[in-house]
Coordinates of N, CA and C in Angstrom, one line a residue:
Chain A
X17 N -41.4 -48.6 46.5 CA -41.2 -47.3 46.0 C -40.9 -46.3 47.2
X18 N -39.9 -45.3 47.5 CA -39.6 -44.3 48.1 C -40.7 -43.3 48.2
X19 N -40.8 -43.6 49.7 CA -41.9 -42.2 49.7 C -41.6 -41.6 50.9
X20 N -42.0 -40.2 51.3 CA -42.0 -39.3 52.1 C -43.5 -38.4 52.2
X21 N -44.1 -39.2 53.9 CA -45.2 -38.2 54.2 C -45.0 -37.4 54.9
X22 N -46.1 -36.2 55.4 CA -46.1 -35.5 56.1 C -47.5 -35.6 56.8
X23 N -47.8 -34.8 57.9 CA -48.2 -35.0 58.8 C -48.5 -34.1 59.4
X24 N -49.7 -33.1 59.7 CA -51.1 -33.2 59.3 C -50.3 -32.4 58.3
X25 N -51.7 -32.4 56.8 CA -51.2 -31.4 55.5 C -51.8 -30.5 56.0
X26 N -52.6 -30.2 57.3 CA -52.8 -28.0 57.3 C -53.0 -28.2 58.8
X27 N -52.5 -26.8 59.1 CA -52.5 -26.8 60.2 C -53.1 -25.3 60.7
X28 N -54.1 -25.3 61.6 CA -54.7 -23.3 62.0 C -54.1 -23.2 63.4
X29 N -53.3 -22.5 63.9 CA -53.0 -22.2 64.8 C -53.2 -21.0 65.6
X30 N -52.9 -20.4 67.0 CA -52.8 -19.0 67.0 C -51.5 -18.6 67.9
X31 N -51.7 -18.0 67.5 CA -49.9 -16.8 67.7 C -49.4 -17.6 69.2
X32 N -48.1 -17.7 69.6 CA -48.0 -18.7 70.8 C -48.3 -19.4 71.0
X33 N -49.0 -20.9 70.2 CA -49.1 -22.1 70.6 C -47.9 -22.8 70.1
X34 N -47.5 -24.0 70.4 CA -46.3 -24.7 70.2 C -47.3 -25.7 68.9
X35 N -46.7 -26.1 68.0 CA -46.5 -27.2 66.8 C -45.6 -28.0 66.5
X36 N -46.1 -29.0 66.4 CA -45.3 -30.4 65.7 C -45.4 -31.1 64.5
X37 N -44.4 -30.7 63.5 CA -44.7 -31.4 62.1 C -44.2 -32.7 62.3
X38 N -44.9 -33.3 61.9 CA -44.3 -35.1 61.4 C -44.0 -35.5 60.0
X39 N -42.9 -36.1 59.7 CA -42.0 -36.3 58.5 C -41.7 -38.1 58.8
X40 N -42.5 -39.0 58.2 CA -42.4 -39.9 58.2 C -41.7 -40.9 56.5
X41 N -40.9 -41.5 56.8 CA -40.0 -41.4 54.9 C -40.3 -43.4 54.9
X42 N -40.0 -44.0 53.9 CA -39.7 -45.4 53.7 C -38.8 -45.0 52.4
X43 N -37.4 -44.5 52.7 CA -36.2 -44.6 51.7 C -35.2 -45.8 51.1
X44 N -35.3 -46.4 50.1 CA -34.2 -47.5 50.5 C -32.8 -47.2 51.0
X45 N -31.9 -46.0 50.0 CA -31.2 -45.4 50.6 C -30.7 -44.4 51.1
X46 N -31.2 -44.1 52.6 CA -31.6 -43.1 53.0 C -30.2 -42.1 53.7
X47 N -29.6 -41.0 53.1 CA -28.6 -40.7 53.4 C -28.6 -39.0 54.7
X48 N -30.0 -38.3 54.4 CA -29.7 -37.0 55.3 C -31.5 -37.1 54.8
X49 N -32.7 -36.5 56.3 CA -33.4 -36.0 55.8 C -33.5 -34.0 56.2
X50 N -34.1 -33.3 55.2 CA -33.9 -31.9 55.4 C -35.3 -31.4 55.6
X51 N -35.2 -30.5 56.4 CA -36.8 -29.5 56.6 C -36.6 -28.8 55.6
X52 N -37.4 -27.7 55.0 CA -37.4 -26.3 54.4 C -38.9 -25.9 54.7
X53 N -38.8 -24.3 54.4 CA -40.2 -23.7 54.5 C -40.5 -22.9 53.7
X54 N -41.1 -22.9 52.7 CA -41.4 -22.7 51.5 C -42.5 -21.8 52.3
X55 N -42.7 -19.8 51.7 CA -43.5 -19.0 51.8 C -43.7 -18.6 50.1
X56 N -43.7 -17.8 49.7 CA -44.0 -17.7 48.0 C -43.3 -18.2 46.8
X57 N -42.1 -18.2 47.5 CA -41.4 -18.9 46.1 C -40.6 -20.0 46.8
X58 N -39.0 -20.2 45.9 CA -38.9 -21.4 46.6 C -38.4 -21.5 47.9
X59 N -38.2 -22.9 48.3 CA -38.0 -23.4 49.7 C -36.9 -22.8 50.2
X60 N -36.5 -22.6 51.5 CA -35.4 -21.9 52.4 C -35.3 -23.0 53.3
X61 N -34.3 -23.0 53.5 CA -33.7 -24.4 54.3 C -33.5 -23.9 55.9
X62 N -33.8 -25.3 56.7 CA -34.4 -24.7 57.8 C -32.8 -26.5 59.1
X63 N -33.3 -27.4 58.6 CA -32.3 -28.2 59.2 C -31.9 -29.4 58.2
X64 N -30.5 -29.7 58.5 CA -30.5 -30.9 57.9 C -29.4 -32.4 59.1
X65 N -30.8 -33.1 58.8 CA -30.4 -34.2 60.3 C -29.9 -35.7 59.5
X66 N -28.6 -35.9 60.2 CA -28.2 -37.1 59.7 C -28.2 -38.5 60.8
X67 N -28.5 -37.7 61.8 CA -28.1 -38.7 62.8 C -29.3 -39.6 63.9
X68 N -29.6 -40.2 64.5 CA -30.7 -40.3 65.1 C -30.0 -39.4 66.7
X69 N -31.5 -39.1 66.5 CA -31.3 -38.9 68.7 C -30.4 -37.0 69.0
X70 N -30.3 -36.4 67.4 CA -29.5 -34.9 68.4 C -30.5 -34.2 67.6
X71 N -30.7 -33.2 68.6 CA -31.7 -32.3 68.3 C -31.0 -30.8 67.5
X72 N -31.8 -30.7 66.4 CA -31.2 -29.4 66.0 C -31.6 -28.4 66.4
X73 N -31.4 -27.2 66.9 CA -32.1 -26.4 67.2 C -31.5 -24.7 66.7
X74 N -32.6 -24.1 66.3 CA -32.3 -22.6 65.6 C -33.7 -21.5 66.2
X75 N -33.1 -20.8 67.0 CA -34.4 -20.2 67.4 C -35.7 -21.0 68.0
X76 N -36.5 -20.6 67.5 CA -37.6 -21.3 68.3 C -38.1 -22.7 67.3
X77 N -37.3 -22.6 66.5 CA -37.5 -24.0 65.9 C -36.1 -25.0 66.2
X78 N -36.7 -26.5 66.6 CA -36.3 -27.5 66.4 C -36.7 -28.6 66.1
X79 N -35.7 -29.8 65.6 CA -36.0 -31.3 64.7 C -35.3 -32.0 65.0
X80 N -35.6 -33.2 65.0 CA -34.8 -34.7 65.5 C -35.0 -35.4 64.6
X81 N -34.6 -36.2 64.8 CA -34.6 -37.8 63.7 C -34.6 -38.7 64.3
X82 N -35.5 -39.9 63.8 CA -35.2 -41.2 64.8 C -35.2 -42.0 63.6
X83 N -34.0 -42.7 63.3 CA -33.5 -43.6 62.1 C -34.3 -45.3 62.3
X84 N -34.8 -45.2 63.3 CA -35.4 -46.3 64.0 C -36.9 -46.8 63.4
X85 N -37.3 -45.8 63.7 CA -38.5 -45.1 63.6 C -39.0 -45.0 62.3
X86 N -37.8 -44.2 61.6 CA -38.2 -43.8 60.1 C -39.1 -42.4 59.9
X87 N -38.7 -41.1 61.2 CA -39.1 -40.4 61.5 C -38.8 -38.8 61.8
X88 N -39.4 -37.9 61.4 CA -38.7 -36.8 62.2 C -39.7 -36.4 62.3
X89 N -39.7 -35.2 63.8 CA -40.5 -34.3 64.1 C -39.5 -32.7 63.9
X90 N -40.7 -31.8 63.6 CA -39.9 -30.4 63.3 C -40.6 -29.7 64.7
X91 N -40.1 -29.0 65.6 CA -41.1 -28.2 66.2 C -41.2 -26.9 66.4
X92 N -42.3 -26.2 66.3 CA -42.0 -24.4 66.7 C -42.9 -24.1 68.0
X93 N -41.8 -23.3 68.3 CA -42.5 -22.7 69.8 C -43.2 -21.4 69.1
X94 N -43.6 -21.1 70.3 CA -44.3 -19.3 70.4 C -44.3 -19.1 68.8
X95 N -45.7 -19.3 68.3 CA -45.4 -19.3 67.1 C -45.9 -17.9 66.8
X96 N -45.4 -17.2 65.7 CA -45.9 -16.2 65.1 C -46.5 -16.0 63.6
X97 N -47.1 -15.1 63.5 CA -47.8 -15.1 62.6 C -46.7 -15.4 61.1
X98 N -45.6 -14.7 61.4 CA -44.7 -14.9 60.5 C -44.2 -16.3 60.3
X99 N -44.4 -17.3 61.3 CA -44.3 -18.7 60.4 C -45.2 -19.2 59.9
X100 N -46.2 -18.6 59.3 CA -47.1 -19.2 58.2 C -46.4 -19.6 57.0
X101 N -46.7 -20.4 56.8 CA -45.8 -21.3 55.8 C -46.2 -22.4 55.2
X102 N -45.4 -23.2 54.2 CA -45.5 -24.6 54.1 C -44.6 -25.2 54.4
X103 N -44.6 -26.2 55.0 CA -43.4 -26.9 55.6 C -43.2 -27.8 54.9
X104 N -41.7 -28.6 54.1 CA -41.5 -29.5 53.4 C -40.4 -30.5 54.1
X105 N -40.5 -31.7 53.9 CA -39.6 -32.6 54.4 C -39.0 -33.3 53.4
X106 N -37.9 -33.1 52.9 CA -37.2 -34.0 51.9 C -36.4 -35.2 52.7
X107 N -35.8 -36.3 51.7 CA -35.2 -37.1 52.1 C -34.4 -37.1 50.9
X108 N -32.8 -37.2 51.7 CA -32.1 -37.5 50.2 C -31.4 -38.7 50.3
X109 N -31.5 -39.3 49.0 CA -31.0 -40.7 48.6 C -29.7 -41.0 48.3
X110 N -29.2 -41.7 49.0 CA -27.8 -41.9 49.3 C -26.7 -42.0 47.6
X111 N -25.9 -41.4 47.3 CA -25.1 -41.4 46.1 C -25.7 -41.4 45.0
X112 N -26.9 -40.2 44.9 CA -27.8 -39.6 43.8 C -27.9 -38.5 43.9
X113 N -27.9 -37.3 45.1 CA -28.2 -36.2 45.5 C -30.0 -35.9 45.6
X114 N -30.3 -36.8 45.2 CA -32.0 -36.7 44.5 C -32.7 -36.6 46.4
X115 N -33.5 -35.7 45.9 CA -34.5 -35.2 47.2 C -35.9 -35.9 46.5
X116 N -36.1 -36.9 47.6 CA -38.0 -36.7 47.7 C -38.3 -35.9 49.0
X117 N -39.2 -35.4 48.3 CA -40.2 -34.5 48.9 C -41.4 -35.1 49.5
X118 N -42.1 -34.3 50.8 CA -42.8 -35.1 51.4 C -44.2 -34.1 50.4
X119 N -44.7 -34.5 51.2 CA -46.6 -34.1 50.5 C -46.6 -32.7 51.4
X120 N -46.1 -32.2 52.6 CA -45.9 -30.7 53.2 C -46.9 -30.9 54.3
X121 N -46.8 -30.0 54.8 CA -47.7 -29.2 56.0 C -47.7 -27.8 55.7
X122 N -49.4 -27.1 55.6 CA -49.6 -26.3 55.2 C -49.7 -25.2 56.6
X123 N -49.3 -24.3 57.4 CA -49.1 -23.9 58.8 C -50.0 -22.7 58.4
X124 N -51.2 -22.1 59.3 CA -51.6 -20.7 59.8 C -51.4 -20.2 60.5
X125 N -50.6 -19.4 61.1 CA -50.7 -18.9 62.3 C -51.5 -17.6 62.7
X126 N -52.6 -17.2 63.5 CA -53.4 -16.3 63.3 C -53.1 -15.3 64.8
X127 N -53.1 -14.1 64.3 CA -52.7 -13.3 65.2 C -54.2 -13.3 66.8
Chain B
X19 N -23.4 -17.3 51.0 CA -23.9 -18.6 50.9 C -24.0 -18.9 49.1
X20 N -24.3 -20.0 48.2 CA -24.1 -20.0 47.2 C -25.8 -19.8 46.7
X21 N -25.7 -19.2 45.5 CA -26.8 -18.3 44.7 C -27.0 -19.0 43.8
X22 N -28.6 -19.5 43.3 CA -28.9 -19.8 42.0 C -29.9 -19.1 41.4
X23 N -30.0 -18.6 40.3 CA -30.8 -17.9 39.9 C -31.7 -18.5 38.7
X24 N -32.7 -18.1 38.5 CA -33.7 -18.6 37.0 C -34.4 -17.5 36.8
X25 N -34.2 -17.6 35.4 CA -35.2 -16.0 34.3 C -36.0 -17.3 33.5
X26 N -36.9 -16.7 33.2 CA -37.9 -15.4 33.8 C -38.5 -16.2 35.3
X27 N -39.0 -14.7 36.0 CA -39.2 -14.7 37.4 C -40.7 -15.7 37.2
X28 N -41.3 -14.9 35.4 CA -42.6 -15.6 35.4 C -42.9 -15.3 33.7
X29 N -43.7 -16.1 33.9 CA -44.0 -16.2 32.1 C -45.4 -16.5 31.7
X30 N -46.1 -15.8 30.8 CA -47.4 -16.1 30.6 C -46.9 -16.4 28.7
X31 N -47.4 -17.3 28.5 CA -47.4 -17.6 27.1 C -48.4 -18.0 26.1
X32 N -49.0 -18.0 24.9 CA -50.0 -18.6 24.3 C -49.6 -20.5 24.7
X33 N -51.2 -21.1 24.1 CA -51.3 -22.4 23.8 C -50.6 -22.9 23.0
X34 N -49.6 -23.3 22.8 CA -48.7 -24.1 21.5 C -47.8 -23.9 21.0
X35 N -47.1 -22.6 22.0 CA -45.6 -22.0 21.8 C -45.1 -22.7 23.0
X36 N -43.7 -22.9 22.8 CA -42.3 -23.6 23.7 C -41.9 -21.8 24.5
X37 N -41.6 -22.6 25.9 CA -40.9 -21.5 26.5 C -39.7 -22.4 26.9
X38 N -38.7 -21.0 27.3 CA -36.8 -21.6 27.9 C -36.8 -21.2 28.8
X39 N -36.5 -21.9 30.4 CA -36.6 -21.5 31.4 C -35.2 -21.9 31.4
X40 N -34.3 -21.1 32.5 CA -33.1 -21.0 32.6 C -32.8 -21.1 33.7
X41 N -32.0 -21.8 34.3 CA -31.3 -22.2 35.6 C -29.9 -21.6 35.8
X42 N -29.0 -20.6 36.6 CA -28.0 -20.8 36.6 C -27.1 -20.2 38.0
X43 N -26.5 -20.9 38.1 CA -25.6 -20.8 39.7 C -24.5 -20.0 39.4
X44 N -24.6 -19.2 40.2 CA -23.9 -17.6 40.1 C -22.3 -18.3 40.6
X45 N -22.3 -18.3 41.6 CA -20.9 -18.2 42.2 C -20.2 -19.7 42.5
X46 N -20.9 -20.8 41.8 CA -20.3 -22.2 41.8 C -20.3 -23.0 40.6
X47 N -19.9 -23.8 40.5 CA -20.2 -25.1 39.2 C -20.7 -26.0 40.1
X48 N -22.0 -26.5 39.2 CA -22.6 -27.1 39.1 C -23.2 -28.8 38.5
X49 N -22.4 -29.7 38.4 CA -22.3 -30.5 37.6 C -23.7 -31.3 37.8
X50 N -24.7 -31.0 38.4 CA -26.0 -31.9 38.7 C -26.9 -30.8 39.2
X51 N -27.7 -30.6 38.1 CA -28.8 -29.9 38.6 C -29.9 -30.5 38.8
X52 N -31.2 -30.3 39.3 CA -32.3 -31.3 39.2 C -33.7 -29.6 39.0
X53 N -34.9 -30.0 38.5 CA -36.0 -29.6 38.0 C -37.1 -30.0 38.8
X54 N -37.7 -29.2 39.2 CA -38.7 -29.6 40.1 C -39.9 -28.6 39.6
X55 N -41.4 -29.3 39.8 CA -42.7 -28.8 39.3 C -43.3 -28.6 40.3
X56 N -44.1 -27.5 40.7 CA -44.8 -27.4 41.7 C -46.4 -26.9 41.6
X57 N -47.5 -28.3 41.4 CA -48.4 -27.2 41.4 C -48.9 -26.9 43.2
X58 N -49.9 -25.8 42.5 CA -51.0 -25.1 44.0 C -51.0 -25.8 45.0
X59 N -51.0 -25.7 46.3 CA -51.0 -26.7 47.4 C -50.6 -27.7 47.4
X60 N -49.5 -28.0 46.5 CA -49.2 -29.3 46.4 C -47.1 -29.3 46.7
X61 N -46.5 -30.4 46.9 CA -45.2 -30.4 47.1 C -44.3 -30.5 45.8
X62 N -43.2 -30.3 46.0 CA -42.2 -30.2 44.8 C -42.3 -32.0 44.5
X63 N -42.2 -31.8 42.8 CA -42.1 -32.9 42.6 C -40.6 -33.1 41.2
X64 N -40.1 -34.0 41.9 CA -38.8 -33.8 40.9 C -39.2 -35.0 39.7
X65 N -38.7 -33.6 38.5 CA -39.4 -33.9 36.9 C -37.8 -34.5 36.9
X66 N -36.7 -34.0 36.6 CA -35.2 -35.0 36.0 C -34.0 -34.3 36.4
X67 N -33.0 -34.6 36.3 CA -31.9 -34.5 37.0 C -31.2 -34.2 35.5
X68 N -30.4 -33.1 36.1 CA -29.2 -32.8 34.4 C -28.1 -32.5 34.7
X69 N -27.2 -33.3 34.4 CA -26.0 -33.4 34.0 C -25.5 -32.8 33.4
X70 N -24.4 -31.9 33.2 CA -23.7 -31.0 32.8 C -22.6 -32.5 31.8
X71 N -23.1 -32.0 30.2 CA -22.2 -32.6 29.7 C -23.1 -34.2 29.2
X72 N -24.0 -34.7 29.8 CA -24.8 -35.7 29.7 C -26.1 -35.6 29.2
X73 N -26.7 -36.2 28.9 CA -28.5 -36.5 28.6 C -28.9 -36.3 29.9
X74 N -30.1 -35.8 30.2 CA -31.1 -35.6 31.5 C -31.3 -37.0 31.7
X75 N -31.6 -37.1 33.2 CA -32.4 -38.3 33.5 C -33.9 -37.9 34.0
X76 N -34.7 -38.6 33.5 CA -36.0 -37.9 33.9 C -36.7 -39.1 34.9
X77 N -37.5 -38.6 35.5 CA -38.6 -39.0 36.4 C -39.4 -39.9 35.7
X78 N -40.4 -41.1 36.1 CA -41.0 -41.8 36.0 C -42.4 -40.8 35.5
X79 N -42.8 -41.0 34.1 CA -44.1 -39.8 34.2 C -43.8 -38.8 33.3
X80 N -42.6 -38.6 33.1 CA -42.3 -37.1 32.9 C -41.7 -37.8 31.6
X81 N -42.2 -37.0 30.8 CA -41.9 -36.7 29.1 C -41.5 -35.7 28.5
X82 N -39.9 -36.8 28.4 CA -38.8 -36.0 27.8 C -39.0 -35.4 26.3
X83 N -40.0 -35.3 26.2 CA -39.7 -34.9 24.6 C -40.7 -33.5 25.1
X84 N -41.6 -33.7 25.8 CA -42.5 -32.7 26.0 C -41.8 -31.3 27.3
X85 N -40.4 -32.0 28.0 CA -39.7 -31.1 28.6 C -38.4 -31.3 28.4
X86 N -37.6 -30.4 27.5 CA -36.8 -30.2 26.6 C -35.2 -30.2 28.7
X87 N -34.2 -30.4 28.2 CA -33.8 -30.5 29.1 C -32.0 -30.4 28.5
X88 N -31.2 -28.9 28.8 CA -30.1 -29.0 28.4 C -28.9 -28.3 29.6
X89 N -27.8 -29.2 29.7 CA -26.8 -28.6 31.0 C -25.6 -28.1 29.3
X90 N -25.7 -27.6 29.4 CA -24.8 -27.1 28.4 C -23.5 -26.3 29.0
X91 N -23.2 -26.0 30.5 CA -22.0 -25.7 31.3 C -22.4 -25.7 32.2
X92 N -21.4 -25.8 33.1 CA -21.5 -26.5 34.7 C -22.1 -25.2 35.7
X93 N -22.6 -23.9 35.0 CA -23.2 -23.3 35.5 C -24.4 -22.8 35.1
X94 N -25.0 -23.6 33.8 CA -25.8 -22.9 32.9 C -26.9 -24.5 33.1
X95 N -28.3 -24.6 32.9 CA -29.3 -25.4 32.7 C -30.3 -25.0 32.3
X96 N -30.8 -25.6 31.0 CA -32.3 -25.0 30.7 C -33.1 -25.9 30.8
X97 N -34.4 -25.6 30.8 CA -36.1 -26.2 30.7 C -36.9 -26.1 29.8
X98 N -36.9 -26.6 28.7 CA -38.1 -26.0 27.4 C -39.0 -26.6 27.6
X99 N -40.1 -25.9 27.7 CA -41.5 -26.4 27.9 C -41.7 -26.5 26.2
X100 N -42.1 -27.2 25.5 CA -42.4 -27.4 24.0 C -43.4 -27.5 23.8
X101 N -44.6 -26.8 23.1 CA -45.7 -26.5 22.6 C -46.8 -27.0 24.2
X102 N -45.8 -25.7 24.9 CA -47.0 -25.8 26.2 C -48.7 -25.7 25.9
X103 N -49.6 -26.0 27.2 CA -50.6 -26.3 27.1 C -51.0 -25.3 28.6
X104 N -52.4 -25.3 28.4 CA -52.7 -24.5 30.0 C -52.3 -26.0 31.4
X105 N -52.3 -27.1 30.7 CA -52.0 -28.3 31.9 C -50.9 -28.0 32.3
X106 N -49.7 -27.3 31.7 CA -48.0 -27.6 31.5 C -48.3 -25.6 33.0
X107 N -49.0 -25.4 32.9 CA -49.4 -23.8 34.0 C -49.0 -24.7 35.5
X108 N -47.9 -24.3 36.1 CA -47.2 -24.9 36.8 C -45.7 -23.8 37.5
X109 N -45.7 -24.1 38.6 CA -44.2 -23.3 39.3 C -43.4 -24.7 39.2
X110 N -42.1 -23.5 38.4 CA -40.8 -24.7 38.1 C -39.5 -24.0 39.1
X111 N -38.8 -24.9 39.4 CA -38.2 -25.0 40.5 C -36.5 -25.3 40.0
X112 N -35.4 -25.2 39.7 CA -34.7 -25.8 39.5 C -33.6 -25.3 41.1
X113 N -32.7 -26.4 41.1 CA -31.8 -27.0 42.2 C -30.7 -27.2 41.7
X114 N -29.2 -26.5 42.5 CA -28.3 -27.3 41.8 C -27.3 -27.6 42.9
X115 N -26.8 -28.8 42.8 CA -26.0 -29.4 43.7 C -24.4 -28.5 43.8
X116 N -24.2 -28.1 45.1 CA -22.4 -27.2 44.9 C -21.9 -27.2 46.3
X117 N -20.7 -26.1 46.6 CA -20.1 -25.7 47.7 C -19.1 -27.4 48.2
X118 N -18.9 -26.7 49.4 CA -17.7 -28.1 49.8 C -18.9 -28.9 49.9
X119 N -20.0 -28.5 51.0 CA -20.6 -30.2 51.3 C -21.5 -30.5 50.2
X120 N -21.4 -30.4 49.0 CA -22.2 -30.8 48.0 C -24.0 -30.8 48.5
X121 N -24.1 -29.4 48.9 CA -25.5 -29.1 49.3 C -26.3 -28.5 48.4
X122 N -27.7 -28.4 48.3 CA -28.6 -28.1 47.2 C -29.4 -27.0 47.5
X123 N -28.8 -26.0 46.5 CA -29.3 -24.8 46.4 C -30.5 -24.3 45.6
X124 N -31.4 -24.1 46.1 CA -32.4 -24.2 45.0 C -32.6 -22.4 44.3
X125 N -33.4 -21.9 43.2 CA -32.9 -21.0 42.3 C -35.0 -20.9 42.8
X126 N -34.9 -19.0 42.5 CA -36.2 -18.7 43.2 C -37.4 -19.3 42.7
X127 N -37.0 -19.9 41.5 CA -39.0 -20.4 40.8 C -38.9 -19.2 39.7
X128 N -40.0 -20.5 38.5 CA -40.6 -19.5 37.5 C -41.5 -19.9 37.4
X129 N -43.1 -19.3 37.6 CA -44.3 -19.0 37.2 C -44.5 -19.6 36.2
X130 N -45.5 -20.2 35.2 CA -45.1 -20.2 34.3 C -46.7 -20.5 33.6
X131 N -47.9 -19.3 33.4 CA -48.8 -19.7 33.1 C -49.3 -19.7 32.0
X132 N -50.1 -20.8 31.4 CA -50.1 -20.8 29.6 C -51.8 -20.6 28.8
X133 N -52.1 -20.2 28.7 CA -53.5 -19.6 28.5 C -54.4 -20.3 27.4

């Protein structure tokens, strides 16, 4: 069965520490996995990694993929209060468009 | 960027009335949308996939008769919850596949609590 975890599900932080989400998947066919970060409603899309080994990077957030592995990490620097969030890790299945979704990371960031 | 929208934003309805949740992508067609349930602290979980023009495919779990499911145009999708229950009190999610890279846009959520 196709599954997608995450890694830790909550996380307390404070304002300027760095974080690492883990996104671990077992897809049979595994074609792109995607971050989003879901604050009240739905998800906002954040990267989408197809490759192993290149790092994306947007601001103080970046994610890799290790196809090897069966892995990605998401990371934020100098965090702010404003990335409190949930963090989702989808995986989409090759010639379905179908996203599974990981179980999330729930982020605090406290001033 | 491409837009999807769903009405109502939120819905509170009695025990044992059906609600129509509406999916629809403004500025693309859409030939695959998919439906997603989300409860409290918990991750999206995809309820079935709709085909514009086709029968839904549904999820493992998910009961099609109890979640009404129609693509009736390549920019239109609905969700009928049918003689909802306070269990069926859940954020629904729909997604629709568009643009050149066939990327998935998801539509803001509807609330949807049943008393």
């Amino acid at each position: 069965e196709d599954k997608v975890v995450q890694s830790p599900l909550s996380l307390v932080v404070h304002e300027g520490d760095t974080v690492t989400l883990n996104c671990s998947y077992e897809v049979t066919n595994f074609r792109s996995l995607l971050w989003y970060k879901q604050e009240k409603k739905a998800p906002t899309f954040l990267f989408m990694l197809t490759s192993s080994g290149i790092e994306k990077k947007s601001g103080r957030l970046s994610s890799i993929l290790d196809k090897k592995e069966l892995f990605s990490i998401l990371n934020i620097t100098a965090t702010q209060t404003g990335d409190s969030a949930i963090y989702l890790c989808a995986v989409e299945v090759s010639g379905t468009y179908k996203y599974i979704f990981g179980t999330g990371t729930r982020l605090k960031v406290l001033a | 960027g491409a837009v999807v929208s769903q009405h109502p934003s939120w819905v509170i309805c009695k025990s044992g009335t059906s609600v129509k949740i509406e999916c629809r992508s403004l500025d693309f067609q859409a030939t695959t949308m998919f439906w997603y349930r989300q409860f409290p602290k918990q991750s999206l979980m995809l309820m079935a996939t709709s085909n514009e023009g086709s029968k839904a495919t549904y999820e493992q779990g998910v009961e099609k008769d109890k979640f009404l499911i129609n693509h009736a145009s390549l920019t239109l999708s609905t969700l009928t919850v049918t003689s909802a229950h306070p269990e069926d009190s859940s954020f629904y999610i729909c997604s629709a596949i568009g643009g050149p890279y066939n990327e998935q846009f998801f539509g803001p959520g509807t609330r949807l609590t049943v008393l």
